[in-house]
Coordinates of C-alpha atoms in Angstrom, one line a residue:
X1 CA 0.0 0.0 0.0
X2 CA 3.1 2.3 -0.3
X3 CA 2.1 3.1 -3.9
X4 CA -1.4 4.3 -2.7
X5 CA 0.2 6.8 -0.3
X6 CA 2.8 7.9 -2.5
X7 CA 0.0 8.9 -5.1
X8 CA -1.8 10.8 -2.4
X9 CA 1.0 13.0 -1.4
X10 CA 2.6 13.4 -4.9
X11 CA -1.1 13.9 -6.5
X12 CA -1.0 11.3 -9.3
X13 CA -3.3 8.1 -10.0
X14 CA -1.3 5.0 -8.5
X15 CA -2.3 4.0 -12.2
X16 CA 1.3 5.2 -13.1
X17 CA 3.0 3.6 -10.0
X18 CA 1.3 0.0 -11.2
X19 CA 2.5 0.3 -14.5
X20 CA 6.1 1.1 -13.4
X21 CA 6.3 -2.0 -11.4
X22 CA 4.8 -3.9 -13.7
X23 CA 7.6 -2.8 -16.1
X24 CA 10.4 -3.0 -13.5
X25 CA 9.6 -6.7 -13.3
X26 CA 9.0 -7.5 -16.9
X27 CA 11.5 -7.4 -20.2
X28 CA 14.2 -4.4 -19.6
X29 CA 13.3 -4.4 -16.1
X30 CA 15.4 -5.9 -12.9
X31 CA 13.6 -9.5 -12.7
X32 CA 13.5 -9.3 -16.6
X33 CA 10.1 -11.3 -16.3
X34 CA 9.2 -12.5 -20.3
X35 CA 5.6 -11.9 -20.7
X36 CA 3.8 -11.4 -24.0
X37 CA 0.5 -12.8 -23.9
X38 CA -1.8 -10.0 -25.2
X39 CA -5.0 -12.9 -25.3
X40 CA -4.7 -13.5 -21.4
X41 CA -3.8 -9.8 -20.5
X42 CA -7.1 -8.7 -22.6
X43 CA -9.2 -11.1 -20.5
X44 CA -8.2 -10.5 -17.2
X45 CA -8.0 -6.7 -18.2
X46 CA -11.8 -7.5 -19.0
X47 CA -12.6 -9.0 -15.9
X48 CA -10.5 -6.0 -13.9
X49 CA -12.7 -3.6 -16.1
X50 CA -16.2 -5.4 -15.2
X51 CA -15.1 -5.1 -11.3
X52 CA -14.0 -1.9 -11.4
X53 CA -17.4 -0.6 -13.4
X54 CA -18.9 -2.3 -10.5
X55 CA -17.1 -0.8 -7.9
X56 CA -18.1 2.4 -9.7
X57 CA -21.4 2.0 -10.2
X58 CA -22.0 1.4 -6.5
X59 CA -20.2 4.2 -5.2
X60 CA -22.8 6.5 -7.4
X61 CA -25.2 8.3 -5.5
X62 CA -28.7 9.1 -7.7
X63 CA -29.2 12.4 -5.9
X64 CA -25.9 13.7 -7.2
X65 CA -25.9 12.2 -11.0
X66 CA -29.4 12.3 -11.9
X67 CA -29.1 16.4 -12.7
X68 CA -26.0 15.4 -15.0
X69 CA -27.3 12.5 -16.5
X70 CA -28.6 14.7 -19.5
X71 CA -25.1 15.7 -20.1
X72 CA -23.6 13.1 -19.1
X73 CA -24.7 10.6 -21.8
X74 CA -24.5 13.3 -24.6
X75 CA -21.1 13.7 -24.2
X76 CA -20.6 9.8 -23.5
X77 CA -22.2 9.5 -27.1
X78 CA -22.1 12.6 -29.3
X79 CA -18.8 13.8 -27.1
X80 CA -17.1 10.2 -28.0
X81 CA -17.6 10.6 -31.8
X82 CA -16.0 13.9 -32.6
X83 CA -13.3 12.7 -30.3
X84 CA -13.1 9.6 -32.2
X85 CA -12.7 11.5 -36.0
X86 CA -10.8 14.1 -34.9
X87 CA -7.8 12.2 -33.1
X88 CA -8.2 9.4 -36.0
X89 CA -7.5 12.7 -38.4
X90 CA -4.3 13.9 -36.4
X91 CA -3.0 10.2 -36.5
X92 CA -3.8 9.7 -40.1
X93 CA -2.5 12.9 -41.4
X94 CA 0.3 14.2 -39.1
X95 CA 1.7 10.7 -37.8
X96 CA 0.8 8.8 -41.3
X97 CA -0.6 6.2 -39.9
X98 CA -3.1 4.6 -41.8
X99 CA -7.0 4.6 -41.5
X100 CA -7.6 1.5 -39.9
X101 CA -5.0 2.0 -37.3
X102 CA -5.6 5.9 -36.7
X103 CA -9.5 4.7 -35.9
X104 CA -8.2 2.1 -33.4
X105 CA -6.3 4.6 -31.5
X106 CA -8.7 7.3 -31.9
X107 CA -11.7 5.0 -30.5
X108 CA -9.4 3.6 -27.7
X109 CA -8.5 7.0 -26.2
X110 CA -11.7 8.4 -26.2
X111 CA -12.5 6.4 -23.1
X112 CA -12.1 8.4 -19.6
X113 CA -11.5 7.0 -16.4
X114 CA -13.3 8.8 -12.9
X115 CA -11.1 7.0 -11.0
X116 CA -8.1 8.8 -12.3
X117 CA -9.7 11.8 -12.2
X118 CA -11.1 11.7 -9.0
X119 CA -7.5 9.9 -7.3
X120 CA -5.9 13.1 -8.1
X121 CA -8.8 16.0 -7.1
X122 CA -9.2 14.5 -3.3
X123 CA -7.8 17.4 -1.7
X124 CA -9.8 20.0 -4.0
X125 CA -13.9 18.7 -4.3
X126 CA -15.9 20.3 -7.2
X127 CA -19.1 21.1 -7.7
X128 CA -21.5 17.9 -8.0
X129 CA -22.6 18.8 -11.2
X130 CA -19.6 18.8 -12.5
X131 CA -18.4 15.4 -10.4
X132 CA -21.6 13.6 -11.7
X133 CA -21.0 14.9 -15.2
X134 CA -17.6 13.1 -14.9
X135 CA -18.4 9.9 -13.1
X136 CA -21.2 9.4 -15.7
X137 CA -19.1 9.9 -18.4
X138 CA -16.5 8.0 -17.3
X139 CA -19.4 4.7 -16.8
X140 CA -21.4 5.1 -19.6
X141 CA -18.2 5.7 -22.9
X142 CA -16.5 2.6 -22.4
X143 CA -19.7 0.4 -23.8
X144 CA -19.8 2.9 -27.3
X145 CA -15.6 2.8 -27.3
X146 CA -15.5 -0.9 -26.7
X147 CA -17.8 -1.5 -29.7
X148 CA -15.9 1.2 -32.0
X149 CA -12.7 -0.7 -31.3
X150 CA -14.2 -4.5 -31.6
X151 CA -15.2 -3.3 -35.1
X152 CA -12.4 -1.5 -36.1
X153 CA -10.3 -4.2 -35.3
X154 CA -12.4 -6.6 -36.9
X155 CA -10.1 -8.9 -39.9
X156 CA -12.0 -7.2 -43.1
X157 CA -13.6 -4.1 -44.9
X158 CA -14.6 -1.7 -41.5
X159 CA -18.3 -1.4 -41.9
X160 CA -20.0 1.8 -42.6
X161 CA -20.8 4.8 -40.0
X162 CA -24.4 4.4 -40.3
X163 CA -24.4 0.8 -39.4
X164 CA -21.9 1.4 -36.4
X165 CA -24.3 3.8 -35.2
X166 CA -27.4 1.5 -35.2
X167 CA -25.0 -1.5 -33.9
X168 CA -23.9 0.8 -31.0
X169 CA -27.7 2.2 -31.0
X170 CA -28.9 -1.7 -30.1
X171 CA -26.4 -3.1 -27.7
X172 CA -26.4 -0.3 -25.6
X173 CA -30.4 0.1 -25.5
X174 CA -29.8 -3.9 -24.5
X175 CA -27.4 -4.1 -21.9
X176 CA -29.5 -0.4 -20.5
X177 CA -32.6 -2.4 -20.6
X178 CA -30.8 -5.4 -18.6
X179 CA -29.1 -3.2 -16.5
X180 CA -31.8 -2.0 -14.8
X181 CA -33.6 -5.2 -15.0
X182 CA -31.1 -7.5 -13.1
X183 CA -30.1 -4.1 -10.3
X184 CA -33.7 -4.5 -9.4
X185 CA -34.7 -7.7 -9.4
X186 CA -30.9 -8.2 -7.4
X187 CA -32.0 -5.3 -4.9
X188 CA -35.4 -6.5 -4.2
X189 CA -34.6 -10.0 -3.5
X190 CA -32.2 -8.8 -1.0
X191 CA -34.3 -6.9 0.6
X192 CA -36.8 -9.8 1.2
X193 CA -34.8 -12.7 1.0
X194 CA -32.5 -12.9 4.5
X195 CA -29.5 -14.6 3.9
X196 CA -27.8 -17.1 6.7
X197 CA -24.7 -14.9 7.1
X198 CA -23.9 -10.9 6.9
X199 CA -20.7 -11.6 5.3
X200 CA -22.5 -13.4 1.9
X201 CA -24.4 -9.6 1.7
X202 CA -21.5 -8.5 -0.3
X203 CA -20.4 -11.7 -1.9
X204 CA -23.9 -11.2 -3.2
X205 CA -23.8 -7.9 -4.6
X206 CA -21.0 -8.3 -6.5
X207 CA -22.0 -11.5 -7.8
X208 CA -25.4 -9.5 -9.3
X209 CA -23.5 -7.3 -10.4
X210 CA -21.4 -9.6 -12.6
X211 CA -24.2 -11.3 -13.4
X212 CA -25.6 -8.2 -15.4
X213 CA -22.5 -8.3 -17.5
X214 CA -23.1 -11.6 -18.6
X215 CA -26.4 -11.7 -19.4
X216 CA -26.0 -8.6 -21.7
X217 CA -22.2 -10.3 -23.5
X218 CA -25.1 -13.4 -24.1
X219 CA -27.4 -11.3 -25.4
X220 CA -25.4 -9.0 -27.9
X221 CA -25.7 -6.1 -26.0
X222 CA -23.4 -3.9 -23.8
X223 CA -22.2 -5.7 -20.9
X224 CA -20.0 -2.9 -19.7
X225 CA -22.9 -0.6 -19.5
X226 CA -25.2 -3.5 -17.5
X227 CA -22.9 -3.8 -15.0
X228 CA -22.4 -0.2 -14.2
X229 CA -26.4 0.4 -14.1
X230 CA -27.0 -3.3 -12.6
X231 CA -24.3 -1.8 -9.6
X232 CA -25.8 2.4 -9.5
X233 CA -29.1 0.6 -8.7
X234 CA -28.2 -1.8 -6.3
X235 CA -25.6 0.8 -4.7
X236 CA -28.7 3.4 -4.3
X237 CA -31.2 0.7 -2.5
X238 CA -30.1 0.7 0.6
X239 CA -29.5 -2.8 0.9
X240 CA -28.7 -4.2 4.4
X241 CA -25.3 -4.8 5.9
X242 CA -24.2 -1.9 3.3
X243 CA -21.3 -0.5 5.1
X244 CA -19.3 -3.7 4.8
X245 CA -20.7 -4.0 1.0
X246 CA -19.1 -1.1 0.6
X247 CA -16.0 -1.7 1.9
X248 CA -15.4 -5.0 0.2
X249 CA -16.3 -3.5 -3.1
X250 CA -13.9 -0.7 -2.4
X251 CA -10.8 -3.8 -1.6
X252 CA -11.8 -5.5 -4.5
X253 CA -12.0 -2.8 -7.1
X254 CA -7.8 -2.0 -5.6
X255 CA -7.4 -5.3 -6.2
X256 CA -8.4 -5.3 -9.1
X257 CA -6.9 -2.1 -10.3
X258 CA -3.4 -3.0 -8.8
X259 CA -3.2 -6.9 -11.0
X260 CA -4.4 -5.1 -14.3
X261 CA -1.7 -2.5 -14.2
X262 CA 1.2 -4.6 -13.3
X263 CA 0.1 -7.0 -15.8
X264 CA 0.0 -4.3 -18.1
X265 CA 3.7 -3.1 -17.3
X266 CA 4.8 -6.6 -17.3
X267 CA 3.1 -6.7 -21.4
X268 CA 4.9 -4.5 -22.6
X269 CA 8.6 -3.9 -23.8
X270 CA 10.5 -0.3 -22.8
X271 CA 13.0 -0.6 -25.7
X272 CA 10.3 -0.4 -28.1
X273 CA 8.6 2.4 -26.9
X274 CA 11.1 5.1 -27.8
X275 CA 10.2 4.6 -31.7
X276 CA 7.6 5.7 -31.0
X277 CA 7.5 8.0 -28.5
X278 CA 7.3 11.2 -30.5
X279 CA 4.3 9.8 -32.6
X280 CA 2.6 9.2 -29.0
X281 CA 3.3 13.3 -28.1
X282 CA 1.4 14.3 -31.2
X283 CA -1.1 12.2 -30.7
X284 CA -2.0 12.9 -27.4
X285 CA -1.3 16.6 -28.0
X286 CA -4.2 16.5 -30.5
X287 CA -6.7 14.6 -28.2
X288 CA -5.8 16.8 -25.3
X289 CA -5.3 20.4 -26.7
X290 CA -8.1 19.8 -30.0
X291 CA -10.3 17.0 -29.5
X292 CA -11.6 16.6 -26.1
X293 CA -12.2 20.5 -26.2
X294 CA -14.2 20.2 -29.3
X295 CA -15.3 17.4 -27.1
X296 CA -17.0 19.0 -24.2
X297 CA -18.1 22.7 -25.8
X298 CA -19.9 20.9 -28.7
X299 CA -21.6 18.3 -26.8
X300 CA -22.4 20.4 -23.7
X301 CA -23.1 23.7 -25.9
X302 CA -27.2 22.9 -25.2
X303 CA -27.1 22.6 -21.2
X304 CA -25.6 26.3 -20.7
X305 CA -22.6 25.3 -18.4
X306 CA -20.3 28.2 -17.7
X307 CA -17.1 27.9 -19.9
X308 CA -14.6 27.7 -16.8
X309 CA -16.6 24.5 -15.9
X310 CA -16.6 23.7 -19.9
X311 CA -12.8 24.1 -19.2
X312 CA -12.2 22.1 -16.6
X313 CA -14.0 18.8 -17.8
X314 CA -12.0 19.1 -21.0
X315 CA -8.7 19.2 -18.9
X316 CA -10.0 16.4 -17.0
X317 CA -10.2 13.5 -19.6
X318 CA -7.6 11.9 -18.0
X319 CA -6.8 8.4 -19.7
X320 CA -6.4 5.1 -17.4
X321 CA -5.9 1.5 -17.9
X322 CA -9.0 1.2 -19.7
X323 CA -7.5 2.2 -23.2
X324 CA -4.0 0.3 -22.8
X325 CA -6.4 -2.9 -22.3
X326 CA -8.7 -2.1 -25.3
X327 CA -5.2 -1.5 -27.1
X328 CA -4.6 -5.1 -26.6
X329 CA -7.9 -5.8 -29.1
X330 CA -6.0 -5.4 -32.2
X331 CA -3.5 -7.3 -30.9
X332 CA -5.6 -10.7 -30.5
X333 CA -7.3 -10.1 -33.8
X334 CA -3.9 -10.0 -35.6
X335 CA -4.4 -6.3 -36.9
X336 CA -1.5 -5.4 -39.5
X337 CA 0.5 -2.7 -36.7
X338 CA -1.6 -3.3 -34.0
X339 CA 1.8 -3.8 -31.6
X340 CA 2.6 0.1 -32.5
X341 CA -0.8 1.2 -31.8
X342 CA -0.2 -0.6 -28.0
X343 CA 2.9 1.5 -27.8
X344 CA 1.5 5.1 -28.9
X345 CA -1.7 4.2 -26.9
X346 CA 0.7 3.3 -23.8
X347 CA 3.0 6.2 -24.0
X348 CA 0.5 8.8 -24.5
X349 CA -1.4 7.8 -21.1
X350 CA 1.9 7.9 -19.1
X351 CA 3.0 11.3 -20.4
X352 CA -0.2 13.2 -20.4
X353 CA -1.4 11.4 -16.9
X354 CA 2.2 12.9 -16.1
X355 CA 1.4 16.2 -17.2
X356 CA -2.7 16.3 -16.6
X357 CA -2.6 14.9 -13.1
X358 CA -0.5 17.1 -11.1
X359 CA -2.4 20.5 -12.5
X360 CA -6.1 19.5 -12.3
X361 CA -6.0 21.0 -8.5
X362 CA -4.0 24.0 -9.6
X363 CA -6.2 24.2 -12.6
X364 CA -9.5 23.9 -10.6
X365 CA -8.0 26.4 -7.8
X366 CA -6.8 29.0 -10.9
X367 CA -10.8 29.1 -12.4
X368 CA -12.5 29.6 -8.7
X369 CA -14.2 26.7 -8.9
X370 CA -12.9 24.4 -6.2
X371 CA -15.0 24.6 -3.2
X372 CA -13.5 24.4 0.0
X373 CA -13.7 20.8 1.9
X374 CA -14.7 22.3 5.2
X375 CA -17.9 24.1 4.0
X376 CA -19.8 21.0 3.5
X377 CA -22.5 21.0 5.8
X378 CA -23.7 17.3 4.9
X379 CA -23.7 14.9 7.6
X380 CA -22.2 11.5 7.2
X381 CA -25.0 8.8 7.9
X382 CA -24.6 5.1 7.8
X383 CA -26.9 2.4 8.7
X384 CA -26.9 -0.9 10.4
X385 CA -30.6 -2.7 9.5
X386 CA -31.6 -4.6 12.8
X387 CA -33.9 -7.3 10.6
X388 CA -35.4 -9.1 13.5
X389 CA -36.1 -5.7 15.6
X390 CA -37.1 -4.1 12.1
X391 CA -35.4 -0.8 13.1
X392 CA -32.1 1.0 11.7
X393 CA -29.4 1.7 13.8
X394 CA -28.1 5.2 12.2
X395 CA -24.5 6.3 12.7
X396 CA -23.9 10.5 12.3
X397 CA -21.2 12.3 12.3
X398 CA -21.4 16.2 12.7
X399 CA -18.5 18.3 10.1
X400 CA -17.0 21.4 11.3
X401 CA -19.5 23.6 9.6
X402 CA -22.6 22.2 10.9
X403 CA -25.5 23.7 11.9
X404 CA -25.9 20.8 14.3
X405 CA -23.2 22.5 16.5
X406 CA -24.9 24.1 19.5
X407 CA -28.3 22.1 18.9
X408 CA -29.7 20.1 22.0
X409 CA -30.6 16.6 21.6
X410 CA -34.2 17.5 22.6
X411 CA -34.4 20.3 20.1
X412 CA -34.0 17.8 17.0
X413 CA -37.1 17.0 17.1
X414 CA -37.3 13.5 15.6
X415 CA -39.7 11.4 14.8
X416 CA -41.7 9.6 17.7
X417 CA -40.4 6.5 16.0
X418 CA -36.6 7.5 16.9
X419 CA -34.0 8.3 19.6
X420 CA -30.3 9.2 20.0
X421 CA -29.1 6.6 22.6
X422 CA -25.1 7.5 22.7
X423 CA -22.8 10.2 21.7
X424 CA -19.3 9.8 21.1
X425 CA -17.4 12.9 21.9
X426 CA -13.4 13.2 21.9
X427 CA -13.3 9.3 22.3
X428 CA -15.5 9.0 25.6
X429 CA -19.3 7.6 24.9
X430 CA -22.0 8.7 26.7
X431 CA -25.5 8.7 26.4
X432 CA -27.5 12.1 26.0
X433 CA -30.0 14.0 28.6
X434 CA -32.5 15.8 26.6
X435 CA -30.5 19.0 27.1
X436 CA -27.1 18.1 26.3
X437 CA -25.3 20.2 23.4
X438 CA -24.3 19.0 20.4
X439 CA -20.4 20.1 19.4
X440 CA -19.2 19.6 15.7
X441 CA -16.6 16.7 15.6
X442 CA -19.5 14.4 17.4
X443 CA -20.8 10.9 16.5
X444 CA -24.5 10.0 17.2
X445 CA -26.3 6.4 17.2
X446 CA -30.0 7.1 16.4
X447 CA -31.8 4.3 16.7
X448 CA -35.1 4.6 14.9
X449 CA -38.3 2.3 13.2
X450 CA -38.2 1.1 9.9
X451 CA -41.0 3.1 9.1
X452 CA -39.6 6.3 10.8
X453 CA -36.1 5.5 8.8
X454 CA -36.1 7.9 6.1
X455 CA -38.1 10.8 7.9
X456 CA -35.2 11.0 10.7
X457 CA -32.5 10.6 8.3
X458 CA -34.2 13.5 6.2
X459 CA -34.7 15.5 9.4
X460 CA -31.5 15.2 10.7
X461 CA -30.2 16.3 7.2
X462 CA -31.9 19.3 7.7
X463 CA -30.9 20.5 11.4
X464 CA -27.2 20.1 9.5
X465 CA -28.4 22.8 7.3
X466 CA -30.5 24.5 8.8
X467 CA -30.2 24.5 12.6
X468 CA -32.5 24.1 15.4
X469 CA -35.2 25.8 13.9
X470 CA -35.2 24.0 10.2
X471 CA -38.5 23.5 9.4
X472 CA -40.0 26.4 11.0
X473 CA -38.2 29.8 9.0
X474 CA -38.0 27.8 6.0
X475 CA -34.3 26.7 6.0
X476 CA -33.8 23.0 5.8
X477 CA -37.8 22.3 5.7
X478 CA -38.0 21.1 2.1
X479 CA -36.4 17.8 3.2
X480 CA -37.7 17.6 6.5
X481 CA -41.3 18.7 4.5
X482 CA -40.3 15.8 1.9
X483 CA -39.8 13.5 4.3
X484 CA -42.5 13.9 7.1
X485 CA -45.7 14.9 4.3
X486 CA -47.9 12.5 2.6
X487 CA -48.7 9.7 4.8
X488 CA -46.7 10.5 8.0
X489 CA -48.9 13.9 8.3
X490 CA -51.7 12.0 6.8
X491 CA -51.6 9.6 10.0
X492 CA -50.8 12.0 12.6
X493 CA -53.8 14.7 11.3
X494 CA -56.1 11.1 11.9
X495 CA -54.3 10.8 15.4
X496 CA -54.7 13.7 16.5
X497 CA -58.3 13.9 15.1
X498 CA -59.4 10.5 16.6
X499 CA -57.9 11.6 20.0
X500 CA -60.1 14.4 19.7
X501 CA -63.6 12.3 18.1
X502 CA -62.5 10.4 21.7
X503 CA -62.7 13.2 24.2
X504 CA -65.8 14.1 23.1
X505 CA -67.4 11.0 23.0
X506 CA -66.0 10.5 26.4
X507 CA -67.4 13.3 27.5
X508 CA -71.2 13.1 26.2
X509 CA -70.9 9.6 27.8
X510 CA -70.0 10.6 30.9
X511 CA -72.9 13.9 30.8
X512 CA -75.7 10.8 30.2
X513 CA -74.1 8.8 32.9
X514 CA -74.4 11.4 34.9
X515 CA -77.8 12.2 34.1
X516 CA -79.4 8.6 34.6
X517 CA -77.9 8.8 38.5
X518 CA -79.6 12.2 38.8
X519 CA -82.8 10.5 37.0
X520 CA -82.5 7.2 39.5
X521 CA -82.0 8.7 42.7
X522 CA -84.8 11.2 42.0
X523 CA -86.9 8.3 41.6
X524 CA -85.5 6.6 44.9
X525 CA -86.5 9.7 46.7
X526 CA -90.2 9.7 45.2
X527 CA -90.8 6.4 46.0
X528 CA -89.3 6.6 49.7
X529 CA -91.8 9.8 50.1
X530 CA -94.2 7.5 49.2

């Protein structure tokens, strides 16, 4: 894990630190380790790829990405395309590669990867429009580049544009459609169906999520693009036991990462990469200063984003390990040059992840978009489901900036169906009177009802923002209003209305009681006189 603190404090993707172990084992390299298997490098590349997408596609939270899906799949289609004809045109014309090979290269870097990205812009968060613009991007072009580069590569005349279009038209509209299909069906059977152990809750997820990319490879249709939408869906059900989901999704997808890369390094052969080295510059010099621009203004031109975002995105197509593995394509189809397409493809992401990675931060600081991490106000909420007891257990933690700070626990206000039973505060637990204070830095356990789940999550959400008195000037109450209208207000207005039919009934009772005795023991007296 030295490599995965070294990225953090240098600022680049451990992408780069893989690849150079990778290569320091294989030909060239101090163990001088032969390895040129291109066939079994593209299938477990293929299998890193499906885990990763996976990994991906759970981490994606639907609040943040539905406002930049629009965008997002635009320039995952359109965006890829221009992308496509203009680095194919730089190759063909200023490298002199020829047509067949300047497509394969222009497909295969067209293909983004978040998790470089995001492994370099830690320390300086964006706005989540333009971090959901980015993650969905990164998801949804490999399933278009992955069919550009299959048919491109194919032994033969390439087949026209118009029937690439309607062949990338139908497989992704198929592995979409099962997607979807297989997230929900996986999400509500695990919500219904109790499994025997908490540790086969994440075995189980993961194996869904493969299981989407299967069923769309069988059917002819994207599985890239299943899995990722099989995984968003199953990562925004809140399934139970997910902290340790997420957690062993998070290992796995390292895992994964770290094995594709060395094998990667290991693949290819240093001595033959300074041939082409200089071909590599121009290439990626086109794609990076031409083509991904043209990219991101023409594509996002309709949605009325402000051109220092606009500027940023188009700095931020930073390249992984997703095109060296789709490099290796050609390769196992026997492509006339396909072994110096590998070696442009690999030394342009090296050099430009080189160059990109380090200045994304400064570049993000420089156009005043970079927000500053302690201004969040959002609260961090997990939650442990207690099946038999059918409650949550909620875990909160309170940022700095929190309007939380200086609220008592009895001024929350939750639901009747929900407590806080403990806070944790410097490292000593203790359990809350009604009037203790809460400080920023504190960790709650609210323990509430199933029913009562997502109203106290919601209200609690909105004391971060608003303070004590969200929900009564305004501040915070559209999700507390969200949350606690429909039928929880429904119920409480018949609750309180009920209590209400009660008392009087009680009370006309009690009036006619009282009137009978007065009738009987005027009637006692009568007779008595009598």
């Amino acid at each position: 894990m030295a490599a995965v603190r070294i990225s953090s404090r240098s600022g680049l993707p451990s992408l780069l630190l893989y690849l150079g172990i990778g290569i320091a084992m294989g030909q060239d390299g101090f163990f001088d380790v032969k390895f040129d298997n291109a066939e079994l490098t593209q299938v477990i590349g293929y299998a890193a790829l499906v885990v990763i997408l996976a990994e991906g596609g759970l981490g994606t939270k639907w609040k943040e990405i539905k406002p930049a899906l629009p965008a997002a799949v635009v320039l995952s289609l359109v965006g890829v395309g221009v992308s496509v004809g203009v680095t194919a045109a730089g190759a063909h014309y200023l490298v002199g590669l020829e047509w067949r090979q300047a497509l394969i290269i222009g497909a295969v870097v067209s293909s983004t990867d978040a998790a470089a990205v995001f492994s370099v812009l830690r320390k300086v968060p964006l706005p989540a429009r333009i971090t959901g613009v980015l993650e969905a991007e990164s998801g949804f072009n490999d399933a278009p580049v992955v069919i550009l580069v299959v048919a491109f590569s194919t032994v033969g005349p390439v087949d026209h544009w118009y029937v690439l279009v309607g062949e990338i038209a139908l497989e992704l509209v198929i592995g979409a459609a099962l997607g979807i299909a297989v997230g929900w069906l996986g999400s509500y059977g695990l919500r219904h169906v109790a499994l025997p152990a908490s540790g086969l809750y994440p075995i189980a997820v993961m194996a869904i999520a493969v299981s989407a990319y299967a069923a769309g490879a069988m059917l002819h249709g994207s599985g890239f693009l299943a899995v990722y939408l099989a995984a968003m869906i199953l990562g925004n059900a809140k399934l139970p036991h997910w902290p340790a989901t997420r957690g062993f999704a998070d290992g796995l997808g390292w895992l994964a990462q770290i094995g594709m890369f060395v094998l990667l390094g290991l693949l290819v052969t240093p001595h033959d990469l300074l041939d082409d080295f200089w071909p590599a510059i121009i290439v990626g010099l086109v794609l990076t200063v031409v083509a991904r621009p043209l990219e991101v203004f023409i594509s996002l031109a309709p949605f009325r984003l402000p051109w220092q975002e606009k500027a940023l995105m188009s700095w931020a197509g930073l390249r992984g390990a997703v095109p060296i593995i789709l490099a290796t394509i050609p390769m196992v189809s026997g492509i006339e040059g396909s072994t110096r397409v590998f070696n442009i493809v690999f030394v342009l992401v090296v050099v430009y992840t080189l160059i990109q990675g380090p200045t994304l931060p400064w570049l993000a600081k420089a156009l005043k978009i970079a927000e500053d991490p302690s201004e969040t106000a959002d609260l961090g909420i997990e939650s442990a489901p207690l099946e038999r007891l059918r409650g949550h257990l909620l875990s909160v933690a309170i940022p700095a900036k929190s309007k939380m700070h200086g609220v008592e626990v009895g001024e929350l206000r939750l639901p009747a169906g929900a407590a806080v039973t403990l806070v944790v505060r410097d490292g000593k637990s203790f359990v809350p009177a009604p009037s203790t204070v809460l400080r920023r830095g504190d960790e709650l356990l609210v323990v509430t009802t199933d029913p009562e789940r997502d109203a106290t999550e919601a209200r609690l959400r909105a004391i971060g923002e608003g303070g004590k008195l969200a929900g009564w000037l305004g501040t915070g109450a559209k999700a507390t209003d969200e949350a606690l209208a429909g039928p929880n207000v429904a119920n409480a207005l018949k609750a309180v209305k009920k209590l209400g039919r009660t008392d009087d009934v009680r009370k006309h009772e009690d009036r006619k009681h009282e009137d009978r005795r007065h009738e009987d023991r005027a009637a006692r007296d009568a007779n008595a006189h009598h």
